[in-house]
Amino acid sequence: GVQLVESGGGSVQAGGSLRLSCGGSAMPIHSRNMGWFRQAAGQARERVASFDNNGRASVMHFVKGRFTITKDNEKNTLYLQMDSLTPGDTALYYCAVWDPYKPPSSGSWGPGTQVIVSS
């Protein structure tokens, strides 16, 4: 399977920025769905932004205009640029790669990178 590792998390003040990266090995990622999810303490995991297998990006409404998802197919790397961070963005952020027409839970997941935003 695809091994994924996230990086770029950390602690920032509200209004700050972070750029998350997700590196993958083995299979190319340009033919699969991929995206970023997050899970805050005591809350359910939620999708933040993703690409479908055709390369179309979607960003959830609660981060639209602040977060940007990009990818580098040659480097097999997925990115999440996070700007104007708020304490509500504090969570463990995961990247995932999964096959089309299957749920994200069926795919490969990284261990997560922690993002902490202080007011």
mmCIF file of N, CA and C in Angstrom:
data_model
loop_
_atom_site.group_PDB
_atom_site.id
_atom_site.type_symbol
_atom_site.label_atom_id
_atom_site.label_comp_id
_atom_site.label_asym_id
_atom_site.label_seq_id
_atom_site.Cartn_x
_atom_site.Cartn_y
_atom_site.Cartn_z
ATOM 1 N N GLY A 1 0.814 -1.197 0.000
ATOM 2 C CA GLY A 1 0.000 0.000 0.000
ATOM 3 C C GLY A 1 0.853 1.254 0.000
ATOM 4 N N VAL A 2 0.180 2.393 -0.035
ATOM 5 C CA VAL A 2 0.862 3.680 -0.042
ATOM 6 C C VAL A 2 1.184 4.071 1.383
ATOM 7 N N GLN A 3 2.433 4.375 1.641
ATOM 8 C CA GLN A 3 2.839 4.857 2.947
ATOM 9 C C GLN A 3 2.789 6.375 2.939
ATOM 10 N N LEU A 4 2.108 6.925 3.890
ATOM 11 C CA LEU A 4 1.944 8.371 3.960
ATOM 12 C C LEU A 4 2.492 8.915 5.260
ATOM 13 N N VAL A 5 3.129 10.068 5.180
ATOM 14 C CA VAL A 5 3.626 10.749 6.359
ATOM 15 C C VAL A 5 3.364 12.232 6.200
ATOM 16 N N GLU A 6 2.701 12.808 7.190
ATOM 17 C CA GLU A 6 2.438 14.244 7.181
ATOM 18 C C GLU A 6 3.555 14.980 7.906
ATOM 19 N N SER A 7 3.734 16.236 7.533
ATOM 20 C CA SER A 7 4.680 17.102 8.233
ATOM 21 C C SER A 7 4.192 18.537 8.119
ATOM 22 N N GLY A 8 4.788 19.406 8.916
ATOM 23 C CA GLY A 8 4.470 20.822 8.825
ATOM 24 C C GLY A 8 3.568 21.347 9.923
ATOM 25 N N GLY A 9 3.085 20.482 10.781
ATOM 26 C CA GLY A 9 2.248 20.947 11.876
ATOM 27 C C GLY A 9 3.064 21.713 12.895
ATOM 28 N N GLY A 10 2.368 22.331 13.832
ATOM 29 C CA GLY A 10 3.056 23.075 14.865
ATOM 30 C C GLY A 10 2.097 23.964 15.623
ATOM 31 N N SER A 11 2.659 24.873 16.397
ATOM 32 C CA SER A 11 1.877 25.805 17.198
ATOM 33 C C SER A 11 2.043 27.211 16.642
ATOM 34 N N VAL A 12 0.930 27.873 16.405
ATOM 35 C CA VAL A 12 0.947 29.233 15.886
ATOM 36 C C VAL A 12 -0.108 30.048 16.599
ATOM 37 N N GLN A 13 0.004 31.348 16.499
ATOM 38 C CA GLN A 13 -1.014 32.228 17.035
ATOM 39 C C GLN A 13 -2.102 32.442 15.998
ATOM 40 N N ALA A 14 -3.255 32.811 16.476
ATOM 41 C CA ALA A 14 -4.369 33.088 15.582
ATOM 42 C C ALA A 14 -3.955 34.124 14.540
ATOM 43 N N GLY A 15 -4.372 33.877 13.321
ATOM 44 C CA GLY A 15 -3.987 34.739 12.214
ATOM 45 C C GLY A 15 -2.758 34.269 11.477
ATOM 46 N N GLY A 16 -2.072 33.308 12.047
ATOM 47 C CA GLY A 16 -0.858 32.795 11.438
ATOM 48 C C GLY A 16 -1.128 31.774 10.356
ATOM 49 N N SER A 17 -0.038 31.231 9.798
ATOM 50 C CA SER A 17 -0.126 30.286 8.683
ATOM 51 C C SER A 17 0.748 29.074 8.942
ATOM 52 N N LEU A 18 0.353 27.973 8.362
ATOM 53 C CA LEU A 18 1.150 26.762 8.334
ATOM 54 C C LEU A 18 0.949 26.104 6.982
ATOM 55 N N ARG A 19 1.965 25.353 6.564
ATOM 56 C CA ARG A 19 1.844 24.581 5.333
ATOM 57 C C ARG A 19 2.116 23.127 5.664
ATOM 58 N N LEU A 20 1.127 22.303 5.485
ATOM 59 C CA LEU A 20 1.267 20.882 5.724
ATOM 60 C C LEU A 20 1.683 20.185 4.442
ATOM 61 N N SER A 21 2.496 19.157 4.589
ATOM 62 C CA SER A 21 2.907 18.329 3.463
ATOM 63 C C SER A 21 2.608 16.881 3.776
ATOM 64 N N CYS A 22 2.340 16.136 2.732
ATOM 65 C CA CYS A 22 2.081 14.712 2.888
ATOM 66 C C CYS A 22 2.842 13.988 1.794
ATOM 67 N N GLY A 23 3.809 13.181 2.199
ATOM 68 C CA GLY A 23 4.620 12.440 1.249
ATOM 69 C C GLY A 23 4.136 11.016 1.135
ATOM 70 N N GLY A 24 4.163 10.499 -0.106
ATOM 71 C CA GLY A 24 3.744 9.130 -0.338
ATOM 72 C C GLY A 24 4.751 8.367 -1.155
ATOM 73 N N SER A 25 4.799 7.083 -0.929
ATOM 74 C CA SER A 25 5.718 6.232 -1.674
ATOM 75 C C SER A 25 4.917 5.257 -2.526
ATOM 76 N N ALA A 26 5.597 4.459 -3.251
ATOM 77 C CA ALA A 26 4.989 3.403 -4.063
ATOM 78 C C ALA A 26 4.111 3.971 -5.171
ATOM 79 N N MET A 27 2.822 3.666 -5.140
ATOM 80 C CA MET A 27 1.933 3.956 -6.244
ATOM 81 C C MET A 27 1.849 5.438 -6.566
ATOM 82 N N PRO A 28 1.657 5.816 -7.836
ATOM 83 C CA PRO A 28 1.391 7.228 -8.142
ATOM 84 C C PRO A 28 0.048 7.646 -7.564
ATOM 85 N N ILE A 29 -0.069 8.896 -7.210
ATOM 86 C CA ILE A 29 -1.279 9.368 -6.552
ATOM 87 C C ILE A 29 -2.216 10.098 -7.501
ATOM 88 N N HIS A 30 -1.785 10.355 -8.738
ATOM 89 C CA HIS A 30 -2.599 11.192 -9.600
ATOM 90 C C HIS A 30 -3.846 10.485 -10.086
ATOM 91 N N SER A 31 -3.956 9.170 -9.903
ATOM 92 C CA SER A 31 -5.133 8.443 -10.346
ATOM 93 C C SER A 31 -6.067 8.084 -9.193
ATOM 94 N N ARG A 32 -5.829 8.636 -8.029
ATOM 95 C CA ARG A 32 -6.614 8.299 -6.858
ATOM 96 C C ARG A 32 -7.152 9.563 -6.216
ATOM 97 N N ASN A 33 -8.115 9.384 -5.348
ATOM 98 C CA ASN A 33 -8.587 10.486 -4.533
ATOM 99 C C ASN A 33 -7.577 10.731 -3.415
ATOM 100 N N MET A 34 -7.449 11.967 -3.001
ATOM 101 C CA MET A 34 -6.540 12.262 -1.893
ATOM 102 C C MET A 34 -7.021 13.513 -1.191
ATOM 103 N N GLY A 35 -6.701 13.610 0.074
ATOM 104 C CA GLY A 35 -7.193 14.779 0.771
ATOM 105 C C GLY A 35 -6.687 14.907 2.186
ATOM 106 N N TRP A 36 -7.128 15.968 2.790
ATOM 107 C CA TRP A 36 -6.778 16.299 4.172
ATOM 108 C C TRP A 36 -8.027 16.218 5.048
ATOM 109 N N PHE A 37 -7.838 15.625 6.211
ATOM 110 C CA PHE A 37 -8.888 15.506 7.198
ATOM 111 C C PHE A 37 -8.331 16.020 8.523
ATOM 112 N N ARG A 38 -9.229 16.292 9.446
ATOM 113 C CA ARG A 38 -8.757 16.694 10.761
ATOM 114 C C ARG A 38 -9.700 16.176 11.829
ATOM 115 N N GLN A 39 -9.140 16.031 13.009
ATOM 116 C CA GLN A 39 -9.937 15.598 14.139
ATOM 117 C C GLN A 39 -9.507 16.370 15.368
ATOM 118 N N ALA A 40 -10.424 17.154 15.881
ATOM 119 C CA ALA A 40 -10.177 17.896 17.118
ATOM 120 C C ALA A 40 -10.537 16.996 18.299
ATOM 121 N N ALA A 41 -10.002 17.326 19.453
ATOM 122 C CA ALA A 41 -10.239 16.534 20.662
ATOM 123 C C ALA A 41 -11.733 16.434 20.948
ATOM 124 N N GLY A 42 -12.218 15.220 21.099
ATOM 125 C CA GLY A 42 -13.607 14.999 21.439
ATOM 126 C C GLY A 42 -14.581 15.177 20.291
ATOM 127 N N GLN A 43 -14.061 15.365 19.088
ATOM 128 C CA GLN A 43 -14.944 15.577 17.949
ATOM 129 C C GLN A 43 -14.692 14.529 16.872
ATOM 130 N N ALA A 44 -15.624 14.420 15.971
ATOM 131 C CA ALA A 44 -15.490 13.473 14.883
ATOM 132 C C ALA A 44 -14.494 13.982 13.849
ATOM 133 N N ARG A 45 -13.899 13.053 13.141
ATOM 134 C CA ARG A 45 -13.007 13.434 12.056
ATOM 135 C C ARG A 45 -13.819 14.067 10.940
ATOM 136 N N GLU A 46 -13.253 15.081 10.314
ATOM 137 C CA GLU A 46 -13.960 15.754 9.226
ATOM 138 C C GLU A 46 -13.005 16.009 8.072
ATOM 139 N N ARG A 47 -13.580 15.985 6.888
ATOM 140 C CA ARG A 47 -12.784 16.298 5.701
ATOM 141 C C ARG A 47 -12.570 17.801 5.637
ATOM 142 N N VAL A 48 -11.371 18.195 5.254
ATOM 143 C CA VAL A 48 -11.029 19.605 5.130
ATOM 144 C C VAL A 48 -10.964 20.009 3.656
ATOM 145 N N ALA A 49 -10.228 19.253 2.873
ATOM 146 C CA ALA A 49 -10.069 19.551 1.453
ATOM 147 C C ALA A 49 -9.601 18.286 0.756
ATOM 148 N N SER A 50 -9.913 18.170 -0.536
ATOM 149 C CA SER A 50 -9.521 16.960 -1.234
ATOM 150 C C SER A 50 -9.463 17.174 -2.734
ATOM 151 N N PHE A 51 -8.784 16.240 -3.404
ATOM 152 C CA PHE A 51 -8.787 16.132 -4.855
ATOM 153 C C PHE A 51 -9.469 14.825 -5.207
ATOM 154 N N ASP A 52 -10.297 14.846 -6.264
ATOM 155 C CA ASP A 52 -10.796 13.571 -6.748
ATOM 156 C C ASP A 52 -9.787 12.994 -7.730
ATOM 157 N N ASN A 53 -10.086 11.814 -8.266
ATOM 158 C CA ASN A 53 -9.115 11.146 -9.142
ATOM 159 C C ASN A 53 -8.931 11.849 -10.473
ATOM 160 N N ASN A 54 -9.807 12.830 -10.767
ATOM 161 C CA ASN A 54 -9.650 13.639 -11.975
ATOM 162 C C ASN A 54 -8.924 14.950 -11.699
ATOM 163 N N GLY A 55 -8.496 15.113 -10.467
ATOM 164 C CA GLY A 55 -7.733 16.307 -10.130
ATOM 165 C C GLY A 55 -8.563 17.512 -9.744
ATOM 166 N N ARG A 56 -9.846 17.315 -9.540
ATOM 167 C CA ARG A 56 -10.707 18.430 -9.138
ATOM 168 C C ARG A 56 -10.617 18.610 -7.620
ATOM 169 N N ALA A 57 -10.400 19.840 -7.240
ATOM 170 C CA ALA A 57 -10.251 20.149 -5.817
ATOM 171 C C ALA A 57 -11.577 20.583 -5.213
ATOM 172 N N SER A 58 -11.754 20.238 -3.973
ATOM 173 C CA SER A 58 -12.896 20.747 -3.212
ATOM 174 C C SER A 58 -12.407 21.100 -1.819
ATOM 175 N N VAL A 59 -12.936 22.186 -1.315
ATOM 176 C CA VAL A 59 -12.544 22.694 -0.003
ATOM 177 C C VAL A 59 -13.810 22.903 0.815
ATOM 178 N N MET A 60 -13.813 22.428 2.021
ATOM 179 C CA MET A 60 -14.993 22.554 2.858
ATOM 180 C C MET A 60 -15.260 24.016 3.176
ATOM 181 N N HIS A 61 -16.548 24.330 3.354
ATOM 182 C CA HIS A 61 -16.965 25.723 3.505
ATOM 183 C C HIS A 61 -16.302 26.395 4.700
ATOM 184 N N PHE A 62 -16.013 25.611 5.739
ATOM 185 C CA PHE A 62 -15.508 26.242 6.953
ATOM 186 C C PHE A 62 -14.039 26.643 6.857
ATOM 187 N N VAL A 63 -13.371 26.253 5.777
ATOM 188 C CA VAL A 63 -11.990 26.700 5.552
ATOM 189 C C VAL A 63 -11.819 27.392 4.206
ATOM 190 N N LYS A 64 -12.888 27.481 3.448
ATOM 191 C CA LYS A 64 -12.784 28.086 2.121
ATOM 192 C C LYS A 64 -12.330 29.538 2.246
ATOM 193 N N GLY A 65 -11.390 29.896 1.385
ATOM 194 C CA GLY A 65 -10.833 31.243 1.424
ATOM 195 C C GLY A 65 -9.645 31.370 2.364
ATOM 196 N N ARG A 66 -9.437 30.359 3.194
ATOM 197 C CA ARG A 66 -8.300 30.369 4.118
ATOM 198 C C ARG A 66 -7.319 29.238 3.839
ATOM 199 N N PHE A 67 -7.822 28.102 3.443
ATOM 200 C CA PHE A 67 -6.988 26.921 3.181
ATOM 201 C C PHE A 67 -6.954 26.645 1.680
ATOM 202 N N THR A 68 -5.794 26.196 1.199
ATOM 203 C CA THR A 68 -5.626 25.835 -0.201
ATOM 204 C C THR A 68 -4.958 24.472 -0.295
ATOM 205 N N ILE A 69 -5.548 23.589 -1.078
ATOM 206 C CA ILE A 69 -4.969 22.268 -1.286
ATOM 207 C C ILE A 69 -4.292 22.233 -2.646
ATOM 208 N N THR A 70 -3.080 21.729 -2.668
ATOM 209 C CA THR A 70 -2.337 21.573 -3.919
ATOM 210 C C THR A 70 -1.608 20.233 -3.893
ATOM 211 N N LYS A 71 -1.120 19.823 -5.047
ATOM 212 C CA LYS A 71 -0.387 18.565 -5.118
ATOM 213 C C LYS A 71 0.683 18.633 -6.180
ATOM 214 N N ASP A 72 1.681 17.816 -6.007
ATOM 215 C CA ASP A 72 2.769 17.695 -6.965
ATOM 216 C C ASP A 72 2.824 16.235 -7.360
ATOM 217 N N ASN A 73 2.316 15.930 -8.547
ATOM 218 C CA ASN A 73 2.249 14.531 -8.969
ATOM 219 C C ASN A 73 3.631 13.916 -9.148
ATOM 220 N N GLU A 74 4.577 14.699 -9.585
ATOM 221 C CA GLU A 74 5.919 14.151 -9.797
ATOM 222 C C GLU A 74 6.581 13.775 -8.485
ATOM 223 N N LYS A 75 6.289 14.554 -7.463
ATOM 224 C CA LYS A 75 6.885 14.287 -6.151
ATOM 225 C C LYS A 75 5.988 13.427 -5.272
ATOM 226 N N ASN A 76 4.798 13.082 -5.786
ATOM 227 C CA ASN A 76 3.840 12.319 -4.980
ATOM 228 C C ASN A 76 3.591 12.996 -3.642
ATOM 229 N N THR A 77 3.398 14.285 -3.679
ATOM 230 C CA THR A 77 3.249 15.058 -2.446
ATOM 231 C C THR A 77 1.988 15.898 -2.490
ATOM 232 N N LEU A 78 1.287 15.897 -1.395
ATOM 233 C CA LEU A 78 0.061 16.674 -1.219
ATOM 234 C C LEU A 78 0.340 17.775 -0.204
ATOM 235 N N TYR A 79 -0.223 18.949 -0.446
ATOM 236 C CA TYR A 79 0.014 20.081 0.444
ATOM 237 C C TYR A 79 -1.304 20.678 0.920
ATOM 238 N N LEU A 80 -1.230 21.328 2.066
ATOM 239 C CA LEU A 80 -2.360 22.116 2.552
ATOM 240 C C LEU A 80 -1.800 23.413 3.117
ATOM 241 N N GLN A 81 -2.029 24.489 2.397
ATOM 242 C CA GLN A 81 -1.635 25.812 2.875
ATOM 243 C C GLN A 81 -2.768 26.347 3.736
ATOM 244 N N MET A 82 -2.444 26.670 4.964
ATOM 245 C CA MET A 82 -3.457 27.121 5.907
ATOM 246 C C MET A 82 -3.115 28.548 6.344
ATOM 247 N N ASP A 83 -3.977 29.475 6.005
ATOM 248 C CA ASP A 83 -3.787 30.878 6.359
ATOM 249 C C ASP A 83 -4.917 31.341 7.272
ATOM 250 N N SER A 84 -4.692 32.460 7.917
ATOM 251 C CA SER A 84 -5.710 33.043 8.811
ATOM 252 C C SER A 84 -6.242 31.999 9.793
ATOM 253 N N LEU A 85 -5.334 31.290 10.391
ATOM 254 C CA LEU A 85 -5.721 30.217 11.305
ATOM 255 C C LEU A 85 -6.430 30.774 12.535
ATOM 256 N N THR A 86 -7.381 30.011 13.018
ATOM 257 C CA THR A 86 -8.123 30.361 14.226
ATOM 258 C C THR A 86 -8.000 29.216 15.232
ATOM 259 N N PRO A 87 -8.294 29.480 16.496
ATOM 260 C CA PRO A 87 -8.240 28.382 17.480
ATOM 261 C C PRO A 87 -9.142 27.216 17.101
ATOM 262 N N GLY A 88 -10.187 27.490 16.354
ATOM 263 C CA GLY A 88 -11.080 26.422 15.902
ATOM 264 C C GLY A 88 -10.438 25.465 14.921
ATOM 265 N N ASP A 89 -9.287 25.829 14.381
ATOM 266 C CA ASP A 89 -8.561 24.945 13.462
ATOM 267 C C ASP A 89 -7.637 23.982 14.198
ATOM 268 N N THR A 90 -7.548 24.121 15.498
ATOM 269 C CA THR A 90 -6.714 23.223 16.281
ATOM 270 C C THR A 90 -7.217 21.789 16.154
ATOM 271 N N ALA A 91 -6.340 20.903 15.716
ATOM 272 C CA ALA A 91 -6.736 19.508 15.483
ATOM 273 C C ALA A 91 -5.517 18.716 15.054
ATOM 274 N N LEU A 92 -5.718 17.411 15.005
ATOM 275 C CA LEU A 92 -4.743 16.519 14.386
ATOM 276 C C LEU A 92 -5.132 16.404 12.917
ATOM 277 N N TYR A 93 -4.209 16.733 12.053
ATOM 278 C CA TYR A 93 -4.485 16.745 10.624
ATOM 279 C C TYR A 93 -3.884 15.500 9.972
ATOM 280 N N TYR A 94 -4.709 14.842 9.173
ATOM 281 C CA TYR A 94 -4.305 13.620 8.485
ATOM 282 C C TYR A 94 -4.397 13.808 6.973
ATOM 283 N N CYS A 95 -3.532 13.137 6.250
ATOM 284 C CA CYS A 95 -3.743 13.020 4.822
ATOM 285 C C CYS A 95 -4.133 11.579 4.512
ATOM 286 N N ALA A 96 -4.860 11.417 3.435
ATOM 287 C CA ALA A 96 -5.319 10.095 3.038
ATOM 288 C C ALA A 96 -5.358 9.996 1.529
ATOM 289 N N VAL A 97 -5.179 8.789 1.048
ATOM 290 C CA VAL A 97 -5.287 8.466 -0.374
ATOM 291 C C VAL A 97 -6.200 7.257 -0.489
ATOM 292 N N TRP A 98 -7.174 7.349 -1.356
ATOM 293 C CA TRP A 98 -8.112 6.238 -1.483
ATOM 294 C C TRP A 98 -8.598 6.105 -2.923
ATOM 295 N N ASP A 99 -9.141 4.948 -3.220
ATOM 296 C CA ASP A 99 -9.588 4.675 -4.585
ATOM 297 C C ASP A 99 -10.915 5.359 -4.874
ATOM 298 N N PRO A 100 -11.129 5.702 -6.145
ATOM 299 C CA PRO A 100 -12.429 6.269 -6.535
ATOM 300 C C PRO A 100 -13.580 5.327 -6.181
ATOM 301 N N TYR A 101 -14.724 5.900 -5.838
ATOM 302 C CA TYR A 101 -15.962 5.174 -5.543
ATOM 303 C C TYR A 101 -15.875 4.329 -4.281
ATOM 304 N N LYS A 102 -14.875 4.600 -3.480
ATOM 305 C CA LYS A 102 -14.750 3.945 -2.175
ATOM 306 C C LYS A 102 -14.650 5.010 -1.099
ATOM 307 N N PRO A 103 -14.995 4.680 0.129
ATOM 308 C CA PRO A 103 -14.894 5.683 1.197
ATOM 309 C C PRO A 103 -13.442 5.944 1.566
ATOM 310 N N PRO A 104 -13.164 7.144 2.053
ATOM 311 C CA PRO A 104 -11.788 7.450 2.472
ATOM 312 C C PRO A 104 -11.241 6.481 3.503
ATOM 313 N N SER A 105 -12.093 5.974 4.357
ATOM 314 C CA SER A 105 -11.640 5.055 5.403
ATOM 315 C C SER A 105 -11.026 3.781 4.831
ATOM 316 N N SER A 106 -11.310 3.488 3.578
ATOM 317 C CA SER A 106 -10.779 2.273 2.952
ATOM 318 C C SER A 106 -9.363 2.443 2.426
ATOM 319 N N GLY A 107 -8.867 3.672 2.448
ATOM 320 C CA GLY A 107 -7.576 3.944 1.832
ATOM 321 C C GLY A 107 -6.418 3.931 2.807
ATOM 322 N N SER A 108 -5.353 4.623 2.412
ATOM 323 C CA SER A 108 -4.143 4.721 3.226
ATOM 324 C C SER A 108 -4.133 6.057 3.958
ATOM 325 N N TRP A 109 -3.724 6.011 5.200
ATOM 326 C CA TRP A 109 -3.730 7.217 6.037
ATOM 327 C C TRP A 109 -2.359 7.408 6.672
ATOM 328 N N GLY A 110 -1.995 8.670 6.838
ATOM 329 C CA GLY A 110 -0.799 8.968 7.595
ATOM 330 C C GLY A 110 -1.116 8.998 9.080
ATOM 331 N N PRO A 111 -0.089 9.086 9.928
ATOM 332 C CA PRO A 111 -0.291 9.103 11.381
ATOM 333 C C PRO A 111 -0.815 10.439 11.906
ATOM 334 N N GLY A 112 -0.755 11.489 11.078
ATOM 335 C CA GLY A 112 -1.267 12.780 11.501
ATOM 336 C C GLY A 112 -0.176 13.722 11.972
ATOM 337 N N THR A 113 -0.467 15.006 11.856
ATOM 338 C CA THR A 113 0.423 16.049 12.356
ATOM 339 C C THR A 113 -0.427 17.050 13.142
ATOM 340 N N GLN A 114 0.048 17.421 14.314
ATOM 341 C CA GLN A 114 -0.746 18.262 15.212
ATOM 342 C C GLN A 114 -0.630 19.733 14.846
ATOM 343 N N VAL A 115 -1.770 20.382 14.821
ATOM 344 C CA VAL A 115 -1.828 21.831 14.614
ATOM 345 C C VAL A 115 -2.499 22.440 15.835
ATOM 346 N N ILE A 116 -1.823 23.402 16.450
ATOM 347 C CA ILE A 116 -2.370 24.094 17.616
ATOM 348 C C ILE A 116 -2.357 25.577 17.328
ATOM 349 N N VAL A 117 -3.521 26.189 17.442
ATOM 350 C CA VAL A 117 -3.648 27.625 17.188
ATOM 351 C C VAL A 117 -4.108 28.289 18.475
ATOM 352 N N SER A 118 -3.315 29.213 18.962
ATOM 353 C CA SER A 118 -3.636 29.893 20.213
ATOM 354 C C SER A 118 -4.185 31.282 19.923
ATOM 355 N N SER A 119 -5.049 31.748 20.798
ATOM 356 C CA SER A 119 -5.674 33.063 20.610
ATOM 357 C C SER A 119 -4.798 34.165 21.182
#
